[in-house]
JSON list of C-alpha atoms in Angstrom, two decimals:
[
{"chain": "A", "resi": 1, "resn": "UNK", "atom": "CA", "xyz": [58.14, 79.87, 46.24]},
{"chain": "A", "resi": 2, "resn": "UNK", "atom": "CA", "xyz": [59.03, 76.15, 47.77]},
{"chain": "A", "resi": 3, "resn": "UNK", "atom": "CA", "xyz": [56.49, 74.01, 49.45]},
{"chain": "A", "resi": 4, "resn": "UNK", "atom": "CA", "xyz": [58.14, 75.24, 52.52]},
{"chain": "A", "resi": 5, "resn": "UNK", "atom": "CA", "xyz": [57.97, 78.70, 52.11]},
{"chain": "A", "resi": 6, "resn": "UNK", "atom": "CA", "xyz": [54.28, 78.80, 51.27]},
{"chain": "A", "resi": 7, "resn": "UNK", "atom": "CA", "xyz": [53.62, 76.94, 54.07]},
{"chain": "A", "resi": 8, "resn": "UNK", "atom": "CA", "xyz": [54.97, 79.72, 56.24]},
{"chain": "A", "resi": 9, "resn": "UNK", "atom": "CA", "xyz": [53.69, 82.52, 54.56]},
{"chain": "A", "resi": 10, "resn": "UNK", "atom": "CA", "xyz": [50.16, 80.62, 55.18]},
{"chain": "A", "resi": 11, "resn": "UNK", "atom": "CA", "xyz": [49.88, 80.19, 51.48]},
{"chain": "A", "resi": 12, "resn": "UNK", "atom": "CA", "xyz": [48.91, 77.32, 49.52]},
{"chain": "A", "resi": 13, "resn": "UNK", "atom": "CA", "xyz": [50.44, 75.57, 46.44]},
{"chain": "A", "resi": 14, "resn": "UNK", "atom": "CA", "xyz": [49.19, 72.43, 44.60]},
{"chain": "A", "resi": 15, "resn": "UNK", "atom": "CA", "xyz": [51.44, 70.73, 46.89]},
{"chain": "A", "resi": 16, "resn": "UNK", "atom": "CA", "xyz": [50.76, 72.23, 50.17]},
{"chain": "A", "resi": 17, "resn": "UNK", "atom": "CA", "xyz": [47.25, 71.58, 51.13]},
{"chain": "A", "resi": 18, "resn": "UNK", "atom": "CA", "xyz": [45.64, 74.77, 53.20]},
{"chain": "A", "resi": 19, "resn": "UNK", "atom": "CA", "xyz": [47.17, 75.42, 56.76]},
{"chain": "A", "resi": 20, "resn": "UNK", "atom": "CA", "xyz": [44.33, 75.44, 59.21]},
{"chain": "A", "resi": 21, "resn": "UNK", "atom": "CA", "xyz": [45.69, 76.74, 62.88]},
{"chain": "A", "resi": 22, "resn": "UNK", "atom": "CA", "xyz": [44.57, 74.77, 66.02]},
{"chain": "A", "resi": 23, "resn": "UNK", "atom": "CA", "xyz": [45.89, 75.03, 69.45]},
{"chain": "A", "resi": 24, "resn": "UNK", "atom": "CA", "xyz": [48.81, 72.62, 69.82]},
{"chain": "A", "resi": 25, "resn": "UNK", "atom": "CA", "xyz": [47.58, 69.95, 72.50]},
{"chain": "A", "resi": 26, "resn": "UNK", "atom": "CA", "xyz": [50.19, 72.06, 75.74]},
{"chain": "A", "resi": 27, "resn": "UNK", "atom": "CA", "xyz": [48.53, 75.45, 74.74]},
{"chain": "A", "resi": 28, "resn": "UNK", "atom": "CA", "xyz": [45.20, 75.90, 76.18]},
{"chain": "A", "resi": 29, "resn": "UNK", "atom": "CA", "xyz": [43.27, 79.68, 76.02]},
{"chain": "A", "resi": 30, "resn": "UNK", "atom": "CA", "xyz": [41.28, 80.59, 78.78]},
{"chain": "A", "resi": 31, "resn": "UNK", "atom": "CA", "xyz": [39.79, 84.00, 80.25]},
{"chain": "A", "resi": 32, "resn": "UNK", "atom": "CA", "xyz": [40.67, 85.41, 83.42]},
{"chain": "A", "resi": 33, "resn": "UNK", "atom": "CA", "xyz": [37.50, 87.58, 84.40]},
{"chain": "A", "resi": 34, "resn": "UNK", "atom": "CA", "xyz": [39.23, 89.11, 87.47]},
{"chain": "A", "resi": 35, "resn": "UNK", "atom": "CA", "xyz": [41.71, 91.55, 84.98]},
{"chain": "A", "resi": 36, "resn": "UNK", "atom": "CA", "xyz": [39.38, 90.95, 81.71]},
{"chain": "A", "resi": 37, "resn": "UNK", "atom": "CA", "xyz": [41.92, 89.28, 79.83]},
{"chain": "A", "resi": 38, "resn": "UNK", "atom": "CA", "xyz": [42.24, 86.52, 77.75]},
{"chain": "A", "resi": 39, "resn": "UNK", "atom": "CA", "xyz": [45.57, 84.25, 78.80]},
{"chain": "A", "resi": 40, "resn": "UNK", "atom": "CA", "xyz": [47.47, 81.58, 76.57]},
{"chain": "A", "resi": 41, "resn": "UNK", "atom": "CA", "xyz": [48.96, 78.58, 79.05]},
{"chain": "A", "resi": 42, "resn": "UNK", "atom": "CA", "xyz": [51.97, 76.81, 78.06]},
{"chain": "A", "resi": 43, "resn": "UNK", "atom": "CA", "xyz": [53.87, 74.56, 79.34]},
{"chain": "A", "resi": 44, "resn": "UNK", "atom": "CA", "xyz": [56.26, 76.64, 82.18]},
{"chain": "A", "resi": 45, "resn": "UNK", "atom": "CA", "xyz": [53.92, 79.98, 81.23]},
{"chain": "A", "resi": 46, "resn": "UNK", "atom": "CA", "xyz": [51.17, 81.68, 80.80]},
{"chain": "A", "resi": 47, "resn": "UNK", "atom": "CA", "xyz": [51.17, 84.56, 77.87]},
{"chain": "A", "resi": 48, "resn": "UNK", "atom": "CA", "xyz": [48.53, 87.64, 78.45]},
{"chain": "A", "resi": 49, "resn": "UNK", "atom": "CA", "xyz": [46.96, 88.00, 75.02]},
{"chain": "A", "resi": 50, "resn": "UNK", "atom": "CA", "xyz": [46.31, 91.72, 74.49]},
{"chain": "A", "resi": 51, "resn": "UNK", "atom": "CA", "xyz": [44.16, 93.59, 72.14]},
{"chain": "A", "resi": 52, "resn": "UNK", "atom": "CA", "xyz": [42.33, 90.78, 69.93]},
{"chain": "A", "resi": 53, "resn": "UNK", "atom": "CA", "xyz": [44.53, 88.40, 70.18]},
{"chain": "A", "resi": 54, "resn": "UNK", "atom": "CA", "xyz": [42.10, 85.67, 72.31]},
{"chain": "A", "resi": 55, "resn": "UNK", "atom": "CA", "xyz": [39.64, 86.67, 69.70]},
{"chain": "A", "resi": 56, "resn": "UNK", "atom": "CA", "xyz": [41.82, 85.86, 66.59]},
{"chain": "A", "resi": 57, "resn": "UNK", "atom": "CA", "xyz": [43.47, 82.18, 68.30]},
{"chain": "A", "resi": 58, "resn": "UNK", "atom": "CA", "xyz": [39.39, 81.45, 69.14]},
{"chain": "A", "resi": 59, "resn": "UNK", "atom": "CA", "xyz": [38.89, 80.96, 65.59]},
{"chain": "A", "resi": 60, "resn": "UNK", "atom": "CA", "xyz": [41.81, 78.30, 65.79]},
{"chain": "A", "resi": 61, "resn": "UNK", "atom": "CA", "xyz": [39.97, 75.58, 65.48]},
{"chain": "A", "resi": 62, "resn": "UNK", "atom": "CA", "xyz": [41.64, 73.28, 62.61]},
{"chain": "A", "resi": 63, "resn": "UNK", "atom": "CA", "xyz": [37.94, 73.56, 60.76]},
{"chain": "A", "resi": 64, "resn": "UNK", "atom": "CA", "xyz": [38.70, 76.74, 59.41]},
{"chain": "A", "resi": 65, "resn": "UNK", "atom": "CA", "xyz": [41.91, 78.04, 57.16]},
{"chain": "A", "resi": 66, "resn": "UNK", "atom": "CA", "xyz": [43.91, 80.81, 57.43]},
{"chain": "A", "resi": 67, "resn": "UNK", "atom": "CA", "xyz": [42.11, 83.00, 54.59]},
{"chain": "A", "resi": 68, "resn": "UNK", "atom": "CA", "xyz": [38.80, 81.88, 56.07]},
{"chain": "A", "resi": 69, "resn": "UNK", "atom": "CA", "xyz": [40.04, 83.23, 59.68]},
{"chain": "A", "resi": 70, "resn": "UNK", "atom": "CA", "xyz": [41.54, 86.26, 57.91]},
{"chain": "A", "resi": 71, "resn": "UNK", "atom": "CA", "xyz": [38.40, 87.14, 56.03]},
{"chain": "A", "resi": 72, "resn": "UNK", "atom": "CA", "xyz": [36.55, 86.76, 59.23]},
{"chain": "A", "resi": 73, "resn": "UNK", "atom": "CA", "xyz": [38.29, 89.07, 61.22]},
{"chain": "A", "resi": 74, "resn": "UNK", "atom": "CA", "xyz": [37.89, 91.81, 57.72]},
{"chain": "A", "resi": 75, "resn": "UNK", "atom": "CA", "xyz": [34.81, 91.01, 58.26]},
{"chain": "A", "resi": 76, "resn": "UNK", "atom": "CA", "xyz": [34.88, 92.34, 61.89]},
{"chain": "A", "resi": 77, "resn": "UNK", "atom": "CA", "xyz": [37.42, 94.72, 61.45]},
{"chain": "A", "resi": 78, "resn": "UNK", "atom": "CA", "xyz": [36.89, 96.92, 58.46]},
{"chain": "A", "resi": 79, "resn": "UNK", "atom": "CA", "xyz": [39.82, 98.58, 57.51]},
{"chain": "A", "resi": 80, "resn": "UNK", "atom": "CA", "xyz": [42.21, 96.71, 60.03]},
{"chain": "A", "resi": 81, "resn": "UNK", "atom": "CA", "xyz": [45.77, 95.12, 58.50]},
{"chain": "A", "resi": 82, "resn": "UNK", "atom": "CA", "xyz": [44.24, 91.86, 59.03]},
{"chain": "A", "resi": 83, "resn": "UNK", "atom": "CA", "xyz": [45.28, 90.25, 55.55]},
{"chain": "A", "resi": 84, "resn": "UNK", "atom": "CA", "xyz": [49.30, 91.08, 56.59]},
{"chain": "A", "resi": 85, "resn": "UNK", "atom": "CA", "xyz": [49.23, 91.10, 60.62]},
{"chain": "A", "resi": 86, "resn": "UNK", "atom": "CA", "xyz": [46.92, 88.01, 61.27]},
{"chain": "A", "resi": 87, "resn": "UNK", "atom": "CA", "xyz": [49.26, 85.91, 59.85]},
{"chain": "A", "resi": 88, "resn": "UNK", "atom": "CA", "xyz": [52.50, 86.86, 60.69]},
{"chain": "A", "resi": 89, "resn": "UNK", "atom": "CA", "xyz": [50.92, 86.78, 64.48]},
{"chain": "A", "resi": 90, "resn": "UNK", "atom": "CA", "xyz": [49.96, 83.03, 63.61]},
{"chain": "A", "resi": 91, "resn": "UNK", "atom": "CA", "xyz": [53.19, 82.17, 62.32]},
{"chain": "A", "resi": 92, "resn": "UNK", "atom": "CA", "xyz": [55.37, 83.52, 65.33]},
{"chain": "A", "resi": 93, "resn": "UNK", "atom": "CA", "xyz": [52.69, 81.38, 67.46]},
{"chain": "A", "resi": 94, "resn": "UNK", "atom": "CA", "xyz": [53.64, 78.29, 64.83]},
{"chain": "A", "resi": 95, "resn": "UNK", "atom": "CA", "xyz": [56.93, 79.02, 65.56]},
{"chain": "A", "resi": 96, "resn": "UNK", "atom": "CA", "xyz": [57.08, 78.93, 69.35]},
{"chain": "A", "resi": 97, "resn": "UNK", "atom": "CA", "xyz": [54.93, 75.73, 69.53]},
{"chain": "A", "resi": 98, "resn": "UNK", "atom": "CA", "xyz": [51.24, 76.78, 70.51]},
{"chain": "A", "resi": 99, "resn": "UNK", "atom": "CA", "xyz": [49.89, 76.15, 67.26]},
{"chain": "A", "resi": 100, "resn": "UNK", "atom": "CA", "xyz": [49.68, 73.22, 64.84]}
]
């Protein structure tokens, strides 16, 4: 596995220190309490986060890592696919720019 590649699986090698997800500074999560819904606005859009989505990106912070926000949400979520889903979800967000 190169540097690279662990770094997109959310993996770490002596190399690669820990990836820690934050917002990227044009993404900004906020609630709209009219349809209960958590929203994700970009730059030309705003994403409706669905299911718990707004509750995974809160924990976003760039304190904690991404096992420490995956064993969180197992925490939370006993039995849930958290340990494969979680971070796929974070890396499409990588991907399109919203996080860092």
């Amino acid at each position: 596995m190169t540097a690279d590649t662990a770094r997109e699986a959310g993996t770490t090698t002596a190399a690669t220190p820990p990836w820690r997800p934050a917002l990227a500074p044009v993404a900004h999560l906020r609630h709209d309490p009219v349809r209960g819904v958590d929203l994700l606005v970009v730059p030309e859009r705003v994403v409706v986060l669905h299911g718990t989505a707004g509750e995974i990106l809160r924990l976003c912070d760039g304190a904690r890592d991404l096992d420490a926000i995956v064993a969180e949400l197992a925490g939370r979520f006993p039995g849930a696919p958290v340990a494969t889903e979680v971070p796929a979800f974070l890396d499409r967000l990588r991907r399109e720019g919203w996080l860092r």
